[in-house]
mmCIF file with all atom_site columns, C-alpha atoms in Angstrom:
data_model
loop_
_atom_site.group_PDB
_atom_site.id
_atom_site.type_symbol
_atom_site.label_atom_id
_atom_site.label_alt_id
_atom_site.label_comp_id
_atom_site.label_asym_id
_atom_site.label_entity_id
_atom_site.label_seq_id
_atom_site.pdbx_PDB_ins_code
_atom_site.Cartn_x
_atom_site.Cartn_y
_atom_site.Cartn_z
_atom_site.occupancy
_atom_site.B_iso_or_equiv
_atom_site.pdbx_formal_charge
_atom_site.auth_seq_id
_atom_site.auth_comp_id
_atom_site.auth_asym_id
_atom_site.auth_atom_id
_atom_site.pdbx_PDB_model_num
ATOM 1   C CA . MET A 1 1   ? 42.142 -0.596  20.527 1.00 71.00 ? 141 MET A CA 1
ATOM 2   C CA . SER A 1 2   ? 43.507 -2.765  23.326 1.00 80.00 ? 142 SER A CA 1
ATOM 3   C CA . THR A 1 3   ? 42.530 -2.468  26.989 1.00 83.00 ? 143 THR A CA 1
ATOM 4   C CA . TYR A 1 4   ? 45.009 -0.550  29.123 1.00 88.00 ? 144 TYR A CA 1
ATOM 5   C CA . HIS A 1 5   ? 44.943 -0.554  32.866 1.00 90.00 ? 145 HIS A CA 1
ATOM 6   C CA . CYS A 1 6   ? 46.915 0.270   35.978 1.00 94.00 ? 146 CYS A CA 1
ATOM 7   C CA . ILE A 1 7   ? 45.238 -1.289  38.992 1.00 97.00 ? 147 ILE A CA 1
ATOM 8   C CA . HIS A 1 8   ? 47.121 -1.674  42.261 1.00 98.00 ? 148 HIS A CA 1
ATOM 9   C CA . PHE A 1 9   ? 45.906 -2.710  45.685 1.00 98.00 ? 149 PHE A CA 1
ATOM 10  C CA . HIS A 1 10  ? 47.423 -2.713  49.162 1.00 98.00 ? 150 HIS A CA 1
ATOM 11  C CA . ILE A 1 11  ? 45.874 -5.782  50.814 1.00 98.00 ? 151 ILE A CA 1
ATOM 12  C CA . ILE A 1 12  ? 46.154 -6.636  54.510 1.00 97.00 ? 152 ILE A CA 1
ATOM 13  C CA . PHE A 1 13  ? 44.843 -9.696  56.310 1.00 97.00 ? 153 PHE A CA 1
ATOM 14  C CA . SER A 1 14  ? 45.474 -10.977 59.816 1.00 96.00 ? 154 SER A CA 1
ATOM 15  C CA . THR A 1 15  ? 45.840 -14.298 61.539 1.00 97.00 ? 155 THR A CA 1
ATOM 16  C CA . LYS A 1 16  ? 42.861 -15.558 63.537 1.00 96.00 ? 156 LYS A CA 1
ATOM 17  C CA . HIS A 1 17  ? 42.517 -13.463 66.721 1.00 93.00 ? 157 HIS A CA 1
ATOM 18  C CA . ARG A 1 18  ? 45.750 -11.704 65.640 1.00 94.00 ? 158 ARG A CA 1
ATOM 19  C CA . LYS A 1 19  ? 47.781 -14.590 67.037 1.00 96.00 ? 159 LYS A CA 1
ATOM 20  C CA . PRO A 1 20  ? 51.541 -14.310 66.320 1.00 96.00 ? 160 PRO A CA 1
ATOM 21  C CA . TRP A 1 21  ? 51.594 -17.509 64.257 1.00 98.00 ? 161 TRP A CA 1
ATOM 22  C CA . ILE A 1 22  ? 53.771 -16.455 61.317 1.00 97.00 ? 162 ILE A CA 1
ATOM 23  C CA . ASP A 1 23  ? 57.245 -17.478 62.433 1.00 97.00 ? 163 ASP A CA 1
ATOM 24  C CA . ASP A 1 24  ? 60.531 -15.856 61.400 1.00 95.00 ? 164 ASP A CA 1
ATOM 25  C CA . ALA A 1 25  ? 61.905 -19.329 60.628 1.00 97.00 ? 165 ALA A CA 1
ATOM 26  C CA . TRP A 1 26  ? 59.602 -19.748 57.625 1.00 98.00 ? 166 TRP A CA 1
ATOM 27  C CA . VAL A 1 27  ? 58.238 -16.278 56.846 1.00 97.00 ? 167 VAL A CA 1
ATOM 28  C CA . HIS A 1 28  ? 60.384 -15.810 53.705 1.00 96.00 ? 168 HIS A CA 1
ATOM 29  C CA . GLN A 1 29  ? 59.184 -19.121 52.246 1.00 98.00 ? 169 GLN A CA 1
ATOM 30  C CA . PHE A 1 30  ? 55.648 -18.149 53.171 1.00 98.00 ? 170 PHE A CA 1
ATOM 31  C CA . HIS A 1 31  ? 55.850 -14.776 51.440 1.00 98.00 ? 171 HIS A CA 1
ATOM 32  C CA . ALA A 1 32  ? 57.373 -16.438 48.372 1.00 98.00 ? 172 ALA A CA 1
ATOM 33  C CA . TYR A 1 33  ? 54.484 -18.906 48.347 1.00 98.00 ? 173 TYR A CA 1
ATOM 34  C CA . LEU A 1 34  ? 51.989 -16.051 48.551 1.00 98.00 ? 174 LEU A CA 1
ATOM 35  C CA . GLY A 1 35  ? 53.742 -14.422 45.592 1.00 98.00 ? 175 GLY A CA 1
ATOM 36  C CA . GLY A 1 36  ? 53.564 -17.651 43.619 1.00 98.00 ? 176 GLY A CA 1
ATOM 37  C CA . THR A 1 37  ? 49.879 -17.988 44.444 1.00 98.00 ? 177 THR A CA 1
ATOM 38  C CA . LEU A 1 38  ? 49.204 -14.468 43.183 1.00 98.00 ? 178 LEU A CA 1
ATOM 39  C CA . LYS A 1 39  ? 51.131 -15.178 39.989 1.00 98.00 ? 179 LYS A CA 1
ATOM 40  C CA . GLY A 1 40  ? 49.080 -18.344 39.518 1.00 98.00 ? 180 GLY A CA 1
ATOM 41  C CA . LEU A 1 41  ? 45.985 -16.159 39.758 1.00 98.00 ? 181 LEU A CA 1
ATOM 42  C CA . GLU A 1 42  ? 47.521 -13.921 37.065 1.00 97.00 ? 182 GLU A CA 1
ATOM 43  C CA . ALA A 1 43  ? 48.098 -11.033 39.483 1.00 98.00 ? 183 ALA A CA 1
ATOM 44  C CA . VAL A 1 44  ? 51.453 -9.314  39.978 1.00 98.00 ? 184 VAL A CA 1
ATOM 45  C CA . PRO A 1 45  ? 52.963 -9.524  43.487 1.00 98.00 ? 185 PRO A CA 1
ATOM 46  C CA . LEU A 1 46  ? 54.961 -6.305  43.736 1.00 98.00 ? 186 LEU A CA 1
ATOM 47  C CA . LYS A 1 47  ? 55.817 -6.518  47.461 1.00 98.00 ? 187 LYS A CA 1
ATOM 48  C CA . ILE A 1 48  ? 54.822 -8.932  50.200 1.00 98.00 ? 188 ILE A CA 1
ATOM 49  C CA . GLY A 1 49  ? 55.648 -8.486  53.847 1.00 97.00 ? 189 GLY A CA 1
ATOM 50  C CA . GLY A 1 50  ? 54.205 -8.400  57.316 1.00 95.00 ? 190 GLY A CA 1
ATOM 51  C CA . VAL A 1 51  ? 54.972 -9.568  60.799 1.00 95.00 ? 191 VAL A CA 1
ATOM 52  C CA . SER A 1 52  ? 53.884 -12.483 62.964 1.00 96.00 ? 192 SER A CA 1
ATOM 53  C CA . ASP A 1 53  ? 50.186 -11.598 62.986 1.00 96.00 ? 193 ASP A CA 1
ATOM 54  C CA . HIS A 1 54  ? 49.439 -10.313 59.496 1.00 96.00 ? 194 HIS A CA 1
ATOM 55  C CA . VAL A 1 55  ? 50.405 -10.033 55.838 1.00 97.00 ? 195 VAL A CA 1
ATOM 56  C CA . ASP A 1 56  ? 50.683 -6.889  53.720 1.00 97.00 ? 196 ASP A CA 1
ATOM 57  C CA . MET A 1 57  ? 50.729 -7.236  49.931 1.00 98.00 ? 197 MET A CA 1
ATOM 58  C CA . LEU A 1 58  ? 51.119 -4.724  47.109 1.00 98.00 ? 198 LEU A CA 1
ATOM 59  C CA . VAL A 1 59  ? 49.446 -6.354  44.132 1.00 98.00 ? 199 VAL A CA 1
ATOM 60  C CA . GLY A 1 60  ? 48.982 -5.380  40.508 1.00 98.00 ? 200 GLY A CA 1
ATOM 61  C CA . CYS A 1 61  ? 45.715 -6.657  39.059 1.00 97.00 ? 201 CYS A CA 1
ATOM 62  C CA . LYS A 1 62  ? 43.967 -7.111  35.764 1.00 95.00 ? 202 LYS A CA 1
ATOM 63  C CA . THR A 1 63  ? 40.612 -5.574  34.930 1.00 94.00 ? 203 THR A CA 1
ATOM 64  C CA . THR A 1 64  ? 39.107 -9.049  35.161 1.00 94.00 ? 204 THR A CA 1
ATOM 65  C CA . HIS A 1 65  ? 40.208 -9.682  38.749 1.00 96.00 ? 205 HIS A CA 1
ATOM 66  C CA . CYS A 1 66  ? 37.580 -9.636  41.443 1.00 97.00 ? 206 CYS A CA 1
ATOM 67  C CA . PRO A 1 67  ? 39.428 -8.452  44.586 1.00 97.00 ? 207 PRO A CA 1
ATOM 68  C CA . ALA A 1 68  ? 37.312 -10.600 46.913 1.00 97.00 ? 208 ALA A CA 1
ATOM 69  C CA . ASP A 1 69  ? 38.079 -13.730 44.891 1.00 97.00 ? 209 ASP A CA 1
ATOM 70  C CA . LEU A 1 70  ? 41.780 -12.882 44.730 1.00 98.00 ? 210 LEU A CA 1
ATOM 71  C CA . VAL A 1 71  ? 42.017 -12.460 48.502 1.00 98.00 ? 211 VAL A CA 1
ATOM 72  C CA . ARG A 1 72  ? 39.900 -15.538 49.245 1.00 98.00 ? 212 ARG A CA 1
ATOM 73  C CA . GLU A 1 73  ? 42.002 -17.760 46.980 1.00 98.00 ? 213 GLU A CA 1
ATOM 74  C CA . THR A 1 74  ? 45.279 -16.358 48.363 1.00 98.00 ? 214 THR A CA 1
ATOM 75  C CA . LYS A 1 75  ? 44.238 -16.836 51.990 1.00 98.00 ? 215 LYS A CA 1
ATOM 76  C CA . SER A 1 76  ? 42.963 -20.349 51.289 1.00 98.00 ? 216 SER A CA 1
ATOM 77  C CA . ALA A 1 77  ? 46.169 -21.404 49.530 1.00 98.00 ? 217 ALA A CA 1
ATOM 78  C CA . ALA A 1 78  ? 48.295 -19.898 52.296 1.00 98.00 ? 218 ALA A CA 1
ATOM 79  C CA . THR A 1 79  ? 46.373 -21.776 54.972 1.00 98.00 ? 219 THR A CA 1
ATOM 80  C CA . LEU A 1 80  ? 46.817 -25.065 53.146 1.00 98.00 ? 220 LEU A CA 1
ATOM 81  C CA . TRP A 1 81  ? 50.545 -24.353 52.747 1.00 98.00 ? 221 TRP A CA 1
ATOM 82  C CA . VAL A 1 82  ? 50.994 -23.726 56.490 1.00 98.00 ? 222 VAL A CA 1
ATOM 83  C CA . HIS A 1 83  ? 49.024 -26.859 57.370 1.00 98.00 ? 223 HIS A CA 1
ATOM 84  C CA . LYS A 1 84  ? 50.942 -29.037 54.910 1.00 98.00 ? 224 LYS A CA 1
ATOM 85  C CA . GLU A 1 85  ? 54.479 -27.610 54.973 1.00 97.00 ? 225 GLU A CA 1
ATOM 86  C CA . ILE A 1 86  ? 54.753 -26.238 58.512 1.00 97.00 ? 226 ILE A CA 1
ATOM 87  C CA . LYS A 1 87  ? 52.345 -28.771 60.019 1.00 97.00 ? 227 LYS A CA 1
ATOM 88  C CA . PHE A 1 88  ? 50.742 -26.144 62.233 1.00 97.00 ? 228 PHE A CA 1
ATOM 89  C CA . ALA A 1 89  ? 47.083 -27.209 62.354 1.00 97.00 ? 229 ALA A CA 1
ATOM 90  C CA . PRO A 1 90  ? 45.722 -24.271 64.402 1.00 97.00 ? 230 PRO A CA 1
ATOM 91  C CA . PHE A 1 91  ? 46.760 -21.765 61.720 1.00 98.00 ? 231 PHE A CA 1
ATOM 92  C CA . ALA A 1 92  ? 43.844 -19.784 60.304 1.00 98.00 ? 232 ALA A CA 1
ATOM 93  C CA . TRP A 1 93  ? 43.085 -16.307 59.053 1.00 98.00 ? 233 TRP A CA 1
ATOM 94  C CA . GLN A 1 94  ? 40.739 -13.802 60.574 1.00 95.00 ? 234 GLN A CA 1
ATOM 95  C CA . GLU A 1 95  ? 37.645 -13.316 58.447 1.00 93.00 ? 235 GLU A CA 1
ATOM 96  C CA . GLY A 1 96  ? 37.766 -10.338 56.148 1.00 93.00 ? 236 GLY A CA 1
ATOM 97  C CA . TYR A 1 97  ? 40.633 -8.133  55.044 1.00 96.00 ? 237 TYR A CA 1
ATOM 98  C CA . ALA A 1 98  ? 41.526 -4.525  54.324 1.00 96.00 ? 238 ALA A CA 1
ATOM 99  C CA . ILE A 1 99  ? 42.091 -3.428  50.749 1.00 97.00 ? 239 ILE A CA 1
ATOM 100 C CA . PHE A 1 100 ? 43.098 -0.016  49.490 1.00 97.00 ? 240 PHE A CA 1
ATOM 101 C CA . SER A 1 101 ? 43.272 1.099   45.870 1.00 97.00 ? 241 SER A CA 1
ATOM 102 C CA . LEU A 1 102 ? 46.436 2.971   44.962 1.00 97.00 ? 242 LEU A CA 1
ATOM 103 C CA . SER A 1 103 ? 47.458 5.501   42.395 1.00 95.00 ? 243 SER A CA 1
ATOM 104 C CA . PRO A 1 104 ? 50.655 4.590   40.509 1.00 95.00 ? 244 PRO A CA 1
ATOM 105 C CA . ASP A 1 105 ? 52.654 7.264   42.311 1.00 97.00 ? 245 ASP A CA 1
ATOM 106 C CA . ALA A 1 106 ? 51.655 5.809   45.727 1.00 97.00 ? 246 ALA A CA 1
ATOM 107 C CA . CYS A 1 107 ? 53.038 2.346   44.952 1.00 98.00 ? 247 CYS A CA 1
ATOM 108 C CA . PRO A 1 108 ? 56.725 3.043   45.767 1.00 98.00 ? 248 PRO A CA 1
ATOM 109 C CA . GLY A 1 109 ? 55.783 4.446   49.190 1.00 97.00 ? 249 GLY A CA 1
ATOM 110 C CA . VAL A 1 110 ? 53.531 1.501   49.977 1.00 97.00 ? 250 VAL A CA 1
ATOM 111 C CA . ALA A 1 111 ? 56.242 -0.929  48.836 1.00 98.00 ? 251 ALA A CA 1
ATOM 112 C CA . LYS A 1 112 ? 58.700 0.770   51.198 1.00 96.00 ? 252 LYS A CA 1
ATOM 113 C CA . TYR A 1 113 ? 56.126 0.657   53.995 1.00 94.00 ? 253 TYR A CA 1
ATOM 114 C CA . ILE A 1 114 ? 55.619 -3.088  53.432 1.00 96.00 ? 254 ILE A CA 1
ATOM 115 C CA . GLU A 1 115 ? 59.368 -3.716  53.289 1.00 95.00 ? 255 GLU A CA 1
ATOM 116 C CA . HIS A 1 116 ? 59.840 -2.116  56.704 1.00 92.00 ? 256 HIS A CA 1
ATOM 117 C CA . GLN A 1 117 ? 56.965 -3.766  58.565 1.00 87.00 ? 257 GLN A CA 1
ATOM 118 C CA . ALA A 1 118 ? 59.091 -5.014  61.449 1.00 83.00 ? 258 ALA A CA 1
ATOM 119 C CA . ALA A 1 119 ? 60.357 -1.508  62.189 1.00 83.00 ? 259 ALA A CA 1
ATOM 120 C CA . HIS A 1 120 ? 56.853 -0.031  62.011 1.00 77.00 ? 260 HIS A CA 1
ATOM 121 C CA . HIS A 1 121 ? 55.474 -2.554  64.436 1.00 77.00 ? 261 HIS A CA 1
ATOM 122 C CA . HIS A 1 122 ? 58.190 -2.045  67.032 1.00 79.00 ? 262 HIS A CA 1
ATOM 123 C CA . LYS A 1 123 ? 56.640 1.394   67.505 1.00 83.00 ? 263 LYS A CA 1
ATOM 124 C CA . LYS A 1 124 ? 52.969 0.586   66.949 1.00 86.00 ? 264 LYS A CA 1
ATOM 125 C CA . SER A 1 125 ? 50.801 -2.521  66.979 1.00 88.00 ? 265 SER A CA 1
ATOM 126 C CA . SER A 1 126 ? 49.461 -3.813  63.696 1.00 87.00 ? 266 SER A CA 1
ATOM 127 C CA . LEU A 1 127 ? 45.936 -3.150  64.950 1.00 89.00 ? 267 LEU A CA 1
ATOM 128 C CA . ASP A 1 128 ? 46.698 0.505   65.718 1.00 90.00 ? 268 ASP A CA 1
ATOM 129 C CA . GLU A 1 129 ? 48.383 0.904   62.373 1.00 89.00 ? 269 GLU A CA 1
ATOM 130 C CA . LEU A 1 130 ? 45.402 -0.648  60.572 1.00 91.00 ? 270 LEU A CA 1
ATOM 131 C CA . LYS A 1 131 ? 43.078 1.769   62.368 1.00 93.00 ? 271 LYS A CA 1
ATOM 132 C CA . GLU A 1 132 ? 45.237 4.655   61.141 1.00 92.00 ? 272 GLU A CA 1
ATOM 133 C CA . LEU A 1 133 ? 45.181 3.356   57.556 1.00 92.00 ? 273 LEU A CA 1
ATOM 134 C CA . LEU A 1 134 ? 41.407 2.976   57.679 1.00 94.00 ? 274 LEU A CA 1
ATOM 135 C CA . ALA A 1 135 ? 40.987 6.492   59.079 1.00 93.00 ? 275 ALA A CA 1
ATOM 136 C CA . LYS A 1 136 ? 43.344 7.969   56.490 1.00 92.00 ? 276 LYS A CA 1
ATOM 137 C CA . ALA A 1 137 ? 41.315 6.312   53.724 1.00 93.00 ? 277 ALA A CA 1
ATOM 138 C CA . GLY A 1 138 ? 38.016 7.460   55.262 1.00 93.00 ? 278 GLY A CA 1
ATOM 139 C CA . VAL A 1 139 ? 36.827 3.896   55.854 1.00 94.00 ? 279 VAL A CA 1
ATOM 140 C CA . GLN A 1 140 ? 34.257 3.508   58.605 1.00 92.00 ? 280 GLN A CA 1
ATOM 141 C CA . TYR A 1 141 ? 34.419 0.288   60.607 1.00 90.00 ? 281 TYR A CA 1
ATOM 142 C CA . ASP A 1 142 ? 33.030 -1.440  63.639 1.00 89.00 ? 282 ASP A CA 1
ATOM 143 C CA . PRO A 1 143 ? 35.919 -2.010  66.096 1.00 87.00 ? 283 PRO A CA 1
ATOM 144 C CA . LYS A 1 144 ? 34.525 -5.417  67.129 1.00 85.00 ? 284 LYS A CA 1
ATOM 145 C CA . TYR A 1 145 ? 35.488 -6.775  63.694 1.00 83.00 ? 285 TYR A CA 1
ATOM 146 C CA . LEU A 1 146 ? 39.125 -5.739  64.060 1.00 81.00 ? 286 LEU A CA 1
ATOM 147 C CA . GLU A 1 147 ? 39.968 -7.813  67.122 1.00 73.00 ? 287 GLU A CA 1
#
């Protein structure tokens, strides 16, 4: 018998100190690069979005993926891309990330949520929204690590 799986994650990571460093002028190229990085890691980028201070990704994974490695490699590649292509040396990511496992029926809603990030964050900051997502998932956290 073959191995069958359906593993999806909603992954969120923020710029260092939540600085608004991701610019509208290059955000689409940036998201495409993130998608290419995930494909290179043999993951499936289902939806990538975000606003100036963070990235949201809906990712399909294999059973052999280690989520921490996937996020570390993606963040590292993205940083190098910004430094090389955009020539913005201060760009860096905040340490850590948020990751939520998803059931297959939750994926379309999360994809829609990611697609409409700009609208969400006109009403609520990304930090407040992250706190809500963490609370909804029952994840305890120390607020000092969110800033």
